Short mmCIF file of C-alpha atoms in Angstrom, two decimals:
data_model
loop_
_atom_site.label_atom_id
_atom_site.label_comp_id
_atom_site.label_asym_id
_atom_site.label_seq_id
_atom_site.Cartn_x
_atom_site.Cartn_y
_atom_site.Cartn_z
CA UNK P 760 11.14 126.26 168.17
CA UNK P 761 10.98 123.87 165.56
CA UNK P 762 11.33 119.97 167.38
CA UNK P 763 9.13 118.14 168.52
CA UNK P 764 8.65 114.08 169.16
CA UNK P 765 12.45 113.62 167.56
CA UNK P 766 10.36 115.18 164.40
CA UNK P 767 11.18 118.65 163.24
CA UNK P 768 8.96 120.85 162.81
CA UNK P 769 10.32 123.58 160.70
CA UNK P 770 9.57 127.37 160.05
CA UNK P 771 10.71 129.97 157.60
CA UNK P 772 12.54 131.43 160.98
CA UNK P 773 16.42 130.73 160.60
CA UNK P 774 17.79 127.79 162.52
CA UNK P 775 20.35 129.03 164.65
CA UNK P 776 22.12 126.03 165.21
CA UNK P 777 23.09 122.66 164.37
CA UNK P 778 19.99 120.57 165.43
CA UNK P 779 20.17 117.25 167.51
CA UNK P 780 18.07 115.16 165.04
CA UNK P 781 20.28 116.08 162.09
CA UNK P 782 23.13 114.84 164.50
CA UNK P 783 22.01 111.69 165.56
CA UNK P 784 21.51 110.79 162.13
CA UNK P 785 24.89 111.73 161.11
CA UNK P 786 26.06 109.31 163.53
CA UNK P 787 23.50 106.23 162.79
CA UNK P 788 24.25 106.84 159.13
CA UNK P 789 28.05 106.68 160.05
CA UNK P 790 28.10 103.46 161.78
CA UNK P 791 25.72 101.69 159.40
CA UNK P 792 28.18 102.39 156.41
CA UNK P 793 31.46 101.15 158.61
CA UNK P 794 29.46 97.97 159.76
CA UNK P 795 28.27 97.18 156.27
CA UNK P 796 31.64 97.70 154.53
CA UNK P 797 33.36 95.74 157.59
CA UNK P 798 31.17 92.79 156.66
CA UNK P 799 30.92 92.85 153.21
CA UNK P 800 34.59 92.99 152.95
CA UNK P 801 35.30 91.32 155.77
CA UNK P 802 38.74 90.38 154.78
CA UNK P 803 39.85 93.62 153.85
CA UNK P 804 37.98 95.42 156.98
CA UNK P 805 40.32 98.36 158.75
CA UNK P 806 42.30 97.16 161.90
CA UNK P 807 40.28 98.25 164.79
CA UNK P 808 42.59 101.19 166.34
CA UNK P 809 41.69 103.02 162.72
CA UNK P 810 37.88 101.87 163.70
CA UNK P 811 37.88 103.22 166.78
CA UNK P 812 39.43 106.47 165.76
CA UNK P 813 37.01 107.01 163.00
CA UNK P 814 33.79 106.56 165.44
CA UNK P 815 35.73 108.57 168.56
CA UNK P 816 36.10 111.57 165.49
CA UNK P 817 32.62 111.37 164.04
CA UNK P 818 31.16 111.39 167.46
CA UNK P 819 32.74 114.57 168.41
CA UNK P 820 31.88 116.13 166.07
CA UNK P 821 28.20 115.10 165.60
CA UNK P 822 27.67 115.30 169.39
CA UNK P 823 29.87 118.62 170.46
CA UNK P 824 28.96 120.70 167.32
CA UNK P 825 24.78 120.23 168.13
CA UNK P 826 25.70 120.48 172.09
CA UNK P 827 28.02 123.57 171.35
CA UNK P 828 25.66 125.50 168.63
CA UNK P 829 23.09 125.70 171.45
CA UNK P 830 25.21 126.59 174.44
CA UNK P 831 27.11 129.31 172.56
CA UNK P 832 24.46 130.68 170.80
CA UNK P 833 23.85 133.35 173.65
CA UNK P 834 27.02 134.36 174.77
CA UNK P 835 28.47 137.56 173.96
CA UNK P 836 31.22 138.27 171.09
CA UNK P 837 34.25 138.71 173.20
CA UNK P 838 32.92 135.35 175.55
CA UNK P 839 32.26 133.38 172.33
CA UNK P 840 35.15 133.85 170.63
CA UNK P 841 37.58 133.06 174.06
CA UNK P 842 35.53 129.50 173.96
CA UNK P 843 35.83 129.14 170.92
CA UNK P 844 39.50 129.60 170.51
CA UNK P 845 40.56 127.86 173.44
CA UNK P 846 38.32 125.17 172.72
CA UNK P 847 39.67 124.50 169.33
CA UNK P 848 43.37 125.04 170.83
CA UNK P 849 42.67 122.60 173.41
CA UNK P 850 41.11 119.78 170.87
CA UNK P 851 44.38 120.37 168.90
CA UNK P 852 46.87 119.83 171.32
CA UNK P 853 45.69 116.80 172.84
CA UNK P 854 45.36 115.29 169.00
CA UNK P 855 49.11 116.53 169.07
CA UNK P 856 50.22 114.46 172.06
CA UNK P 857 48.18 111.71 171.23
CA UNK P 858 49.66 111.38 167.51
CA UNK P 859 53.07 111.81 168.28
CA UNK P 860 53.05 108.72 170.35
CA UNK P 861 50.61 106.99 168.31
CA UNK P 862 53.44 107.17 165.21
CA UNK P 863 55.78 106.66 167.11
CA UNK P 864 54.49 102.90 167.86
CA UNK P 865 52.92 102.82 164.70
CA UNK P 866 55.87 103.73 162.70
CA UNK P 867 59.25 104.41 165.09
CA UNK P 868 59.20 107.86 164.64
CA UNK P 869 56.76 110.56 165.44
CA UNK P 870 55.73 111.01 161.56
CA UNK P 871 52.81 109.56 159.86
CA UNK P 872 52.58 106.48 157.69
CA UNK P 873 54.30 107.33 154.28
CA UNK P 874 56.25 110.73 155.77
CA UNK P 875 58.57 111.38 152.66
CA UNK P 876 57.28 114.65 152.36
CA UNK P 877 57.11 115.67 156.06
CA UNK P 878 60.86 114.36 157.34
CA UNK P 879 61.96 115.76 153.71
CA UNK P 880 60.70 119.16 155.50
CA UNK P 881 61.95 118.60 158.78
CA UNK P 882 65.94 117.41 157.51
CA UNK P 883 65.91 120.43 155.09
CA UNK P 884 64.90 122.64 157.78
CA UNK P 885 68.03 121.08 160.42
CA UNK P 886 70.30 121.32 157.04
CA UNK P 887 69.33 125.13 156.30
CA UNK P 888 70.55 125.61 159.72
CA UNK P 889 73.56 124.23 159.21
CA UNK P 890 74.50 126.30 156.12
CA UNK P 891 73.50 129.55 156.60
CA UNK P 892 71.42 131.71 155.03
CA UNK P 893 73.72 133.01 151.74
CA UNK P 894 73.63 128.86 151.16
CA UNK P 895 70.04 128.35 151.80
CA UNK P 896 69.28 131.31 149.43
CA UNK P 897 70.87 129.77 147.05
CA UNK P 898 70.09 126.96 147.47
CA UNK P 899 66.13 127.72 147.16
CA UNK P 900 66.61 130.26 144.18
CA UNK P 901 67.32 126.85 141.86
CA UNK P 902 63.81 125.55 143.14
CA UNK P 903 60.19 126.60 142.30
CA UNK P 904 59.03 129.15 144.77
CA UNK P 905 55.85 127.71 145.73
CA UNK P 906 58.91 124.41 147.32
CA UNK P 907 60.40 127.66 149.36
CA UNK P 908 57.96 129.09 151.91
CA UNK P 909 57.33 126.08 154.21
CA UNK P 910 61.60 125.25 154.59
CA UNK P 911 62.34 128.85 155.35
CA UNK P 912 59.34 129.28 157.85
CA UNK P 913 60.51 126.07 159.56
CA UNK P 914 63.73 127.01 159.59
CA UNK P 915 63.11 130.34 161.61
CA UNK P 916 60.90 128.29 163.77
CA UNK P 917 63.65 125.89 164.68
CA UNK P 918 66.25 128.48 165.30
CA UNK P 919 63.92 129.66 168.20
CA UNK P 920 62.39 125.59 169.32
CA UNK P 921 65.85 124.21 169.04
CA UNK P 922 64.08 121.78 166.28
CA UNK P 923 61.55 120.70 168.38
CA UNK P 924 58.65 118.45 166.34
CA UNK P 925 56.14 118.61 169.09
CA UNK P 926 56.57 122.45 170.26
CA UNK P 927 56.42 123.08 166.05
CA UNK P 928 53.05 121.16 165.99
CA UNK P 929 51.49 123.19 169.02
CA UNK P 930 52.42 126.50 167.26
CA UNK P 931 50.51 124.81 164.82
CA UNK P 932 47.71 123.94 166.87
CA UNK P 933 47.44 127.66 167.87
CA UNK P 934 47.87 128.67 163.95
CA UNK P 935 44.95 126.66 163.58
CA UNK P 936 42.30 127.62 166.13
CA UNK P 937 42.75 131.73 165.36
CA UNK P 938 41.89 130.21 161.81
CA UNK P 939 38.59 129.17 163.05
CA UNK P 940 38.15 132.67 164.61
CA UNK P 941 39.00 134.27 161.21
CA UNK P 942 36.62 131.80 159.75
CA UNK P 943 33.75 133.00 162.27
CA UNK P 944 34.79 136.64 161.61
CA UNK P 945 34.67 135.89 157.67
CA UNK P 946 31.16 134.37 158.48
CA UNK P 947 29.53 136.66 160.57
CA UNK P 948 30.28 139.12 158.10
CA UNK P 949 28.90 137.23 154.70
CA UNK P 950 26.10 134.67 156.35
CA UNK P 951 25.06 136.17 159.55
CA UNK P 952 25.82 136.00 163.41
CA UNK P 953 24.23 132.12 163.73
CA UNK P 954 25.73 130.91 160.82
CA UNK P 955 29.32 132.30 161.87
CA UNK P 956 29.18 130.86 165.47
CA UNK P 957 27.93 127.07 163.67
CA UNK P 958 30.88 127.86 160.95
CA UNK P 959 33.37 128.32 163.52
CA UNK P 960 32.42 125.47 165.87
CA UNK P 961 32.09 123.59 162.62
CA UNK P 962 35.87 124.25 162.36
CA UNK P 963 36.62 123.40 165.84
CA UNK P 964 35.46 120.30 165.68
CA UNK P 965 36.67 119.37 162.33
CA UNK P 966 38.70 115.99 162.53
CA UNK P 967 40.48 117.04 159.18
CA UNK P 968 41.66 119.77 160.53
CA UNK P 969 42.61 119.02 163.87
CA UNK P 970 44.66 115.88 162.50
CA UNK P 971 46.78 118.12 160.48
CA UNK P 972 48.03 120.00 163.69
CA UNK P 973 49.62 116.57 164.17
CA UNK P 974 51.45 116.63 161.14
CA UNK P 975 54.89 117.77 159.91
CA UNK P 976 53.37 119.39 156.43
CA UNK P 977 52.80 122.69 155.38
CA UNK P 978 48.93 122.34 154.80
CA UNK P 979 47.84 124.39 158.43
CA UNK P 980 49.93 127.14 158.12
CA UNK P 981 49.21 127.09 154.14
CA UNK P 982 45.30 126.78 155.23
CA UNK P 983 45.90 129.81 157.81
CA UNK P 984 47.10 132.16 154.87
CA UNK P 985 44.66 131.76 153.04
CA UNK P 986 41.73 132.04 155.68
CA UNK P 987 43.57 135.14 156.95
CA UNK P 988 44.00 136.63 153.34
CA UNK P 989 40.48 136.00 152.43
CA UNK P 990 38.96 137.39 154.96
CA UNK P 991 40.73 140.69 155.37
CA UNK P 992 40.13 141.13 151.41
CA UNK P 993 36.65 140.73 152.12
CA UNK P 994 36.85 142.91 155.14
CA UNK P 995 39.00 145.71 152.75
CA UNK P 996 35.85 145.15 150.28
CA UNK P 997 33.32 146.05 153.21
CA UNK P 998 35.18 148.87 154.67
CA UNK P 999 33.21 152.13 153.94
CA UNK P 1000 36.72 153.44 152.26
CA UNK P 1001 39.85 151.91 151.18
CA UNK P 1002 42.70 151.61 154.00
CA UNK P 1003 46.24 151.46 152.30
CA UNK P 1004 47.43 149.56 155.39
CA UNK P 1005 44.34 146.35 155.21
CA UNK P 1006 44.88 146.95 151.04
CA UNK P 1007 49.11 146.08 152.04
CA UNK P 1008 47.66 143.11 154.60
CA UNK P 1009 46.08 141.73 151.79
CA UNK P 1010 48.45 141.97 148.97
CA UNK P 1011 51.54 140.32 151.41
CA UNK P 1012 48.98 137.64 152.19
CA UNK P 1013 48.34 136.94 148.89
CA UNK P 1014 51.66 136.89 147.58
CA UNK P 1015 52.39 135.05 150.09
CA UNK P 1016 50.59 131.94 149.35
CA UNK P 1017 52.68 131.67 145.77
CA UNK P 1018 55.35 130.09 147.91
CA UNK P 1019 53.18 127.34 149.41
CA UNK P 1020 51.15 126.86 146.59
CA UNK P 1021 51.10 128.42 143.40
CA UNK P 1022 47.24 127.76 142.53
CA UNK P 1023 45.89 128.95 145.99
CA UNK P 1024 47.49 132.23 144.87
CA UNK P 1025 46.28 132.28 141.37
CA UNK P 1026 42.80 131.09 142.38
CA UNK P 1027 42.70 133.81 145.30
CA UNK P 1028 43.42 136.72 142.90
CA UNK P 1029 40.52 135.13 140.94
CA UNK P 1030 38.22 135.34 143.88
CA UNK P 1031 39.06 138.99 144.65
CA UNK P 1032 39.20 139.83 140.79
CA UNK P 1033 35.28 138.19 140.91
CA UNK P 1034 33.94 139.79 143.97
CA UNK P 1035 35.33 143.43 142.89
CA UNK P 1036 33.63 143.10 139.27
CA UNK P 1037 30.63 141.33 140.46
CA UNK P 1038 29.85 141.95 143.83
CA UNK P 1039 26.80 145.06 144.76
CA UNK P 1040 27.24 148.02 145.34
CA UNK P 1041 25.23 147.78 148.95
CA UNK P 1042 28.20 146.03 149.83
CA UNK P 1043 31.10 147.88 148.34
CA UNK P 1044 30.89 151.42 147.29
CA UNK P 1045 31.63 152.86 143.22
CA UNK P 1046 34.51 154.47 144.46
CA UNK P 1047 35.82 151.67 146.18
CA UNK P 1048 35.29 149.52 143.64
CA UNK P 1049 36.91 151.94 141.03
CA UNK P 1050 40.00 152.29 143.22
CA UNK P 1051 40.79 148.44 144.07
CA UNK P 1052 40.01 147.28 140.27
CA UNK P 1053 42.86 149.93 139.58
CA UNK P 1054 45.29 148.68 141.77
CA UNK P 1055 43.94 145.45 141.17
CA UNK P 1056 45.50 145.90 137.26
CA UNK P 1057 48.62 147.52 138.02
CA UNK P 1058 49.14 144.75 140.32
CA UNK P 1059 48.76 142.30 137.80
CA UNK P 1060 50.87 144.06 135.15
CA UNK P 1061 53.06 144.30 137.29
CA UNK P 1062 53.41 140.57 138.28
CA UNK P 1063 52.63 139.71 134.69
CA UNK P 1064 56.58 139.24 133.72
CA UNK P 1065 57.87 137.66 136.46
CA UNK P 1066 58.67 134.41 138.24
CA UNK P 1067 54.54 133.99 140.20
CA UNK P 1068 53.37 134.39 136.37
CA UNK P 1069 55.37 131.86 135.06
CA UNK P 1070 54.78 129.05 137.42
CA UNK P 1071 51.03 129.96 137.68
CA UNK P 1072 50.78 129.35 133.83
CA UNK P 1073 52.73 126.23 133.71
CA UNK P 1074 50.55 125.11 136.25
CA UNK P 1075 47.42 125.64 134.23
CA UNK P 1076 49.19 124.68 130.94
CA UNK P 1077 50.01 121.02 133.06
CA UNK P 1078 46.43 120.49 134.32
CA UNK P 1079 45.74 117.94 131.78
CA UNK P 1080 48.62 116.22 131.39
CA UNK P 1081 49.12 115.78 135.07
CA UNK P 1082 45.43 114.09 135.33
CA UNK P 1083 46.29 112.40 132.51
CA UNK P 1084 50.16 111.05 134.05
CA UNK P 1085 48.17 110.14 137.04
CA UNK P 1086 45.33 108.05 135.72
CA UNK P 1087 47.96 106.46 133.72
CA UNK P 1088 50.09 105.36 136.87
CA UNK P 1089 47.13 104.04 138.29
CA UNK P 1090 46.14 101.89 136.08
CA UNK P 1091 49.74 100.41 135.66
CA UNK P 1092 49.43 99.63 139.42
CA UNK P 1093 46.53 97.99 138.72
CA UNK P 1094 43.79 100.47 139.58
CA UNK P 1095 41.93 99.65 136.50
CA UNK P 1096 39.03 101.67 137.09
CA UNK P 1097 40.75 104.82 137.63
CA UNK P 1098 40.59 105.86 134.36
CA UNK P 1099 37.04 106.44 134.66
CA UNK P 1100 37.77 109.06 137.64
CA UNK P 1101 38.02 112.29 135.01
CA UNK P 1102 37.99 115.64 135.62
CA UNK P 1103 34.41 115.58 134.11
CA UNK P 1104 33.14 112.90 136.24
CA UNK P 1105 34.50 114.41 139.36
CA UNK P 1106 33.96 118.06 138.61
CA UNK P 1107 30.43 117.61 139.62
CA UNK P 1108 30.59 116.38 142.98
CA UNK P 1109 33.56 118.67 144.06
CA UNK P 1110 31.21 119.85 147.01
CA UNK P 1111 31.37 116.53 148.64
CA UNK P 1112 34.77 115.17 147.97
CA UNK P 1113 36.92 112.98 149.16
CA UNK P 1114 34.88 110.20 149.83
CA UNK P 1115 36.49 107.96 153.13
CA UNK P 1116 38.44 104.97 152.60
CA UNK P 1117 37.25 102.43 155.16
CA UNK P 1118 38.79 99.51 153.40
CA UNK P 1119 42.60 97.96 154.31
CA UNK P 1120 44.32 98.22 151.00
CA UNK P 1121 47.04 99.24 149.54
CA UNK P 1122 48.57 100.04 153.36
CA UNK P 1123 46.69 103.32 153.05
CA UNK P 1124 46.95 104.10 156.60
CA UNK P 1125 46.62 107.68 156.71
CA UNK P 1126 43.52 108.22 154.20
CA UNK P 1127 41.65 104.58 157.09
CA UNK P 1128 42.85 107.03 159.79
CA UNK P 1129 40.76 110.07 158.36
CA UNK P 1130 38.14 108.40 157.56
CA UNK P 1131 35.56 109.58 160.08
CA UNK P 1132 36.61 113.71 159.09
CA UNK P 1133 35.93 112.35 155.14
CA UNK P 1134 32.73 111.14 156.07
CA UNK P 1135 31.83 114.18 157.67
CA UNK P 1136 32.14 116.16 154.38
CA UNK P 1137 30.34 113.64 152.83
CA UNK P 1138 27.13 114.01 155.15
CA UNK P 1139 27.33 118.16 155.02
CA UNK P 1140 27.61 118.60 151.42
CA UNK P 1141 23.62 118.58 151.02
CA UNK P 1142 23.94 121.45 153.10
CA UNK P 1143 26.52 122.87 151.08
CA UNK P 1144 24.00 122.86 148.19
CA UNK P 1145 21.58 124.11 149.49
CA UNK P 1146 23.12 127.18 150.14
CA UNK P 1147 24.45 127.39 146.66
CA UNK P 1148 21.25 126.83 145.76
CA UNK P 1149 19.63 129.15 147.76
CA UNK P 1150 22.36 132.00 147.38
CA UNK P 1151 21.62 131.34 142.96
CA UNK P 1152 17.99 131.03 142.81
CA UNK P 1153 15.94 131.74 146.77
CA UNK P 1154 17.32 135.12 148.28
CA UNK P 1155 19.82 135.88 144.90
CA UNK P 1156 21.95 137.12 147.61
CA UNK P 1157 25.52 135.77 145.20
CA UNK P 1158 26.69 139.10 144.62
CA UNK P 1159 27.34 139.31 147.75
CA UNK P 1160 28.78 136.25 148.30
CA UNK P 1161 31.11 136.27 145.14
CA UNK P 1162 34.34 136.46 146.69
CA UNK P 1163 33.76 132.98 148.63
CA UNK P 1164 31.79 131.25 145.85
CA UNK P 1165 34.66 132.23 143.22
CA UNK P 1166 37.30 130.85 145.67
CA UNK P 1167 35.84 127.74 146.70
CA UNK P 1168 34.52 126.89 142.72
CA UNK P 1169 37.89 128.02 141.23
CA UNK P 1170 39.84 126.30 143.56
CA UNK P 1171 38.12 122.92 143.68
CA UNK P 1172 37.01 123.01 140.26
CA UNK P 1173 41.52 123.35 138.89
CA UNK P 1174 41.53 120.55 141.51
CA UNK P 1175 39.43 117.95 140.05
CA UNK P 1176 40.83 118.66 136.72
CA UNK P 1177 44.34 118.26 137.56
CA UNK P 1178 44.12 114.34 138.32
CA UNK P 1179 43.93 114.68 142.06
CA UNK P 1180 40.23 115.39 142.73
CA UNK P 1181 39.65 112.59 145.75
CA UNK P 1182 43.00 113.64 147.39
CA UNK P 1183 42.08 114.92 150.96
CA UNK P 1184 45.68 116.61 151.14
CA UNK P 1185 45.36 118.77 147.88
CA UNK P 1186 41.38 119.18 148.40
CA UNK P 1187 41.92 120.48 151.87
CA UNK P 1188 42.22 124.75 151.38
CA UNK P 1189 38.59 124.44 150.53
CA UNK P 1190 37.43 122.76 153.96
CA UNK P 1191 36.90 125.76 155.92
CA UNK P 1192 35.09 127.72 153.40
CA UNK P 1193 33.18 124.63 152.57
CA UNK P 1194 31.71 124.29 156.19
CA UNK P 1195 30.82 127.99 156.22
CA UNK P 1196 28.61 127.08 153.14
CA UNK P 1197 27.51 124.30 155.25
CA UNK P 1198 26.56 126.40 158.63
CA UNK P 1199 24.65 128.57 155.94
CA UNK P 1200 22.87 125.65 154.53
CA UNK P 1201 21.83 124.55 157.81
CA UNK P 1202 20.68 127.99 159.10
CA UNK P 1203 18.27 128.29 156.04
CA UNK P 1204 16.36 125.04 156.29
CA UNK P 1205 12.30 124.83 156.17
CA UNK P 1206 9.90 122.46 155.36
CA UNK P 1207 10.95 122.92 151.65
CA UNK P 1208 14.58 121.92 151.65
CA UNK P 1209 14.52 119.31 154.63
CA UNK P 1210 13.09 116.88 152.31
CA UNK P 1211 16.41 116.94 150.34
CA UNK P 1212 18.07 116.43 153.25
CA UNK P 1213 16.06 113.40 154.42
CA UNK P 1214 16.74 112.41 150.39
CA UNK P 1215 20.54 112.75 150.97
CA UNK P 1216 20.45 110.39 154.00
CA UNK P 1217 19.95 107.48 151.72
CA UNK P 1218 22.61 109.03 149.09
CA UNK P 1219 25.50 109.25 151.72
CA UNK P 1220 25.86 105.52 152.24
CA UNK P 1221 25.47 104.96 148.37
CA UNK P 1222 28.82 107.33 147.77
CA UNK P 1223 30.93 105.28 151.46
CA UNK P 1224 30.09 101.80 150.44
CA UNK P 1225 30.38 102.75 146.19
CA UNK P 1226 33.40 103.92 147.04
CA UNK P 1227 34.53 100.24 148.97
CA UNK P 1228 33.50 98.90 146.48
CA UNK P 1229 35.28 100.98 143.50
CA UNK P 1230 38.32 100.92 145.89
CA UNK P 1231 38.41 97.19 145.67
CA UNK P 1232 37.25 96.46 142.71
CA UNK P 1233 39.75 98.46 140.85
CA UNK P 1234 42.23 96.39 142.30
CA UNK P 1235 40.69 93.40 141.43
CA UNK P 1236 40.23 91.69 144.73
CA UNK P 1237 36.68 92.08 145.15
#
């Protein structure tokens, strides 16, 4: 249709999947930035098991999300979503074998580098068993509530696995690939068919969120949540009249993620609030939209005296200060630039964060052994912007996409202005949503917007080897 000579040759007919030359150069720009960091800062390069991992990561993705686009993009519904499911469950598991072992000799135990938070899950979860439920009740009713839904959910979960870490992490593995359905689903419905199936391979192949699967922490279920409550809001806002059953769905979902994170509640509510005021009414009806915005209110008067008010506020109220604690810490460790990384400086290139480390410092294992997933959201977020762009100013069509735009916006935007705006762990719950922007921006290029993208190849390697650099040279080892 539109390649020709490794050239393309570009219509105003939607691409309908994730071309081979836009691959390829994900790759070639990939391994250019990790040779030219590895020599430049030779003595600080990555050991090579975090090399290899990186390129094995970055080439599956490149390679299988082109070769799978194209494959898929004729099979029926039903077909498409068995492949993709299984295919994603598959990916998962194996990254779940693998890693177990792999921390094992990397660290003794089968928890990554730095695990205070995940064995603090895993020992609470063993000690909940041990005292019962009146104990662990009270126990929790001391703590904030957004510390509570992870313990209890392991808890149950190792009443029936007998506490076992690698069955736990295959229940997340499935957890995680009927997330990449519901991300299709949420897709199809906003974007379009081709832009679903690319958003949900996109997810399949995701190295971010396959590694998690492989990790004792609460992120993939938390991630699940809130994939599953956003998209059967948005399917509650499409229905042709208001189910009391999807509207009770929704509301348990969304309450729900107060007790794994308190923002990712508050910024959902914000999303839903957006998309019910704002958008059209070719996509929800007046009566629909008078009804929801009504229970909407009483649901927030109703929550507006109680415990998921309170902590939501202090949250907010603590934005600054916590950037401000952070930046602080850092620089008394001797990361003397970090006080440049403000909320204003990072606000504006939320779409792309976090950049990869692919530097050995500061025994920051984990964030050399992502590296290859980080770069990956480095290279799509032209694509992102282009459908932002597109969805403001081309086809106006962000009415209609108002309930993911206010998530994603919302959510990333309290991010970057709470201090942790390059941490992959707390920038995460936007991933998923962030690729379907991605699969959109892809499906919508022409002649007009490739030239950005041929623009953004030179950009990319500017942001992986700045960030070596800044890295480094906040230290001052450079």
């Amino acid at each position: 249709m539109f390649i020709h000579n490794n050239n393309f040759q570009l219509s105003n007919i939607l691409v309908p999947f994730f071309p081979k030359q836009i691959s390829r150069r994900g790759i070639l720009i990939y391994l250019i930035c990790l040779g030219t960091v590895s020599l430049i800062f030779f003595r600080h390069m990555m050991k090579l098991d975090y090399i290899v991992i990186g390129i094995v990561w970055v080439l599956l993705f490149f390679l299988l999300s082109s070769r799978y686009s194209m494959k898929w993009i004729s099979l029926p519904e039903k077909k498409f979503v068995r492949k993709l499911f299984w295919t994603a469950f598959a990916f998962r598991v194996v990254w779940v074998i693998f890693s177990f072992f792999f921390y094992i000799v990397k660290t003794g135990m089968p928890f990554e580098f730095g695990s205070s938070d995940a064995m603090g899950y895993h020992d609470e979860a063993l000690w909940f068993q041990e005292i019962g439920f009146a104990s662990t009740w009270d126990y929790l009713s001391h703590r904030s509530i957004a510390d509570a839904g992870y313990p209890v959910y392991l808890t149950l979960l190792y009443s029936v696995t007998g506490g076992s870490i690698i069955i736990t992490r295959i229940i997340k593995s499935l957890l995680s690939a009927w997330m990449c359905v519901l991300m299709y689903r949420l897709a199809k419905r906003n974007v379009g068919e081709e832009a679903g199936r690319m958003t949900g391979i996109f997810c399949c192949l995701m190295p971010n969120l396959i590694m998690y699967c492989g990790l004792h922490l609460k992120e993939t279920e938390m991630l699940f949540l809130t994939v599953a409550a956003l998209e059967r809001a948005d399917a509650l806002l499409r229905s042709p009249k208001v189910n009391v059953w999807n509207l009770i769905v929704v509301a348990l979902l969304v309450v729900s993620l107060f007790f794994f994170r308190t923002v990712l509640g508050a910024t959902m509510i914000f999303a839903i609030l957006s998309a019910l005021v704002f958008s059209s009414n070719a996509l929800m009806g007046r009566w629909n939209r008078v009804v929801l915005i009504s229970w909407a209110i009483i649901a927030l008067v109703v929550m507006a005296g109680g415990t998921l008010a309170n902590e939501t506020l202090s949250v907010w109220e603590g934005r600054s200060e916590n950037q401000a604690a952070k930046r602080d810490y850092q620089v008394y460790k001797g990361i003397k630039w970090a006080k440049y990384a403000t909320g204003s400086v990072m606000a504006p290139i939320m779409f792309v964060l976090p950049f990869p480390t692919m530097v050995d410092v500061d025994e920051q294992y984990n964030q050399q052994l992502i590296n290859g997933g980080n770069y990956v959201r480095n290279f799509f977020g032209i694509f992102t912007l282009i459908a932002l762009f597109s969805a403001i100013f081309v086809k106006k069509n962000w009415r209609d996409l108002a309930l993911i735009g206010s998530f994603i916006i919302s959510y990333l935007g309290v991010i970057c202005m709470s201090g942790f705006a390059n941490s992959e762990r707390f920038l995460l719950p936007g991933l998923p949503f962030l690729l379907l922007m991605a699969a959109y921006g892809v499906s919508l290029l022409d002649e007009r917007n490739f030239k950005w993208v041929r623009i953004w190849y030179y950009i990319v390697p500017v942001m992986v080897i700045g960030w070596a650099v800044f890295k480094l040279g906040s230290r001052g080892i450079l």
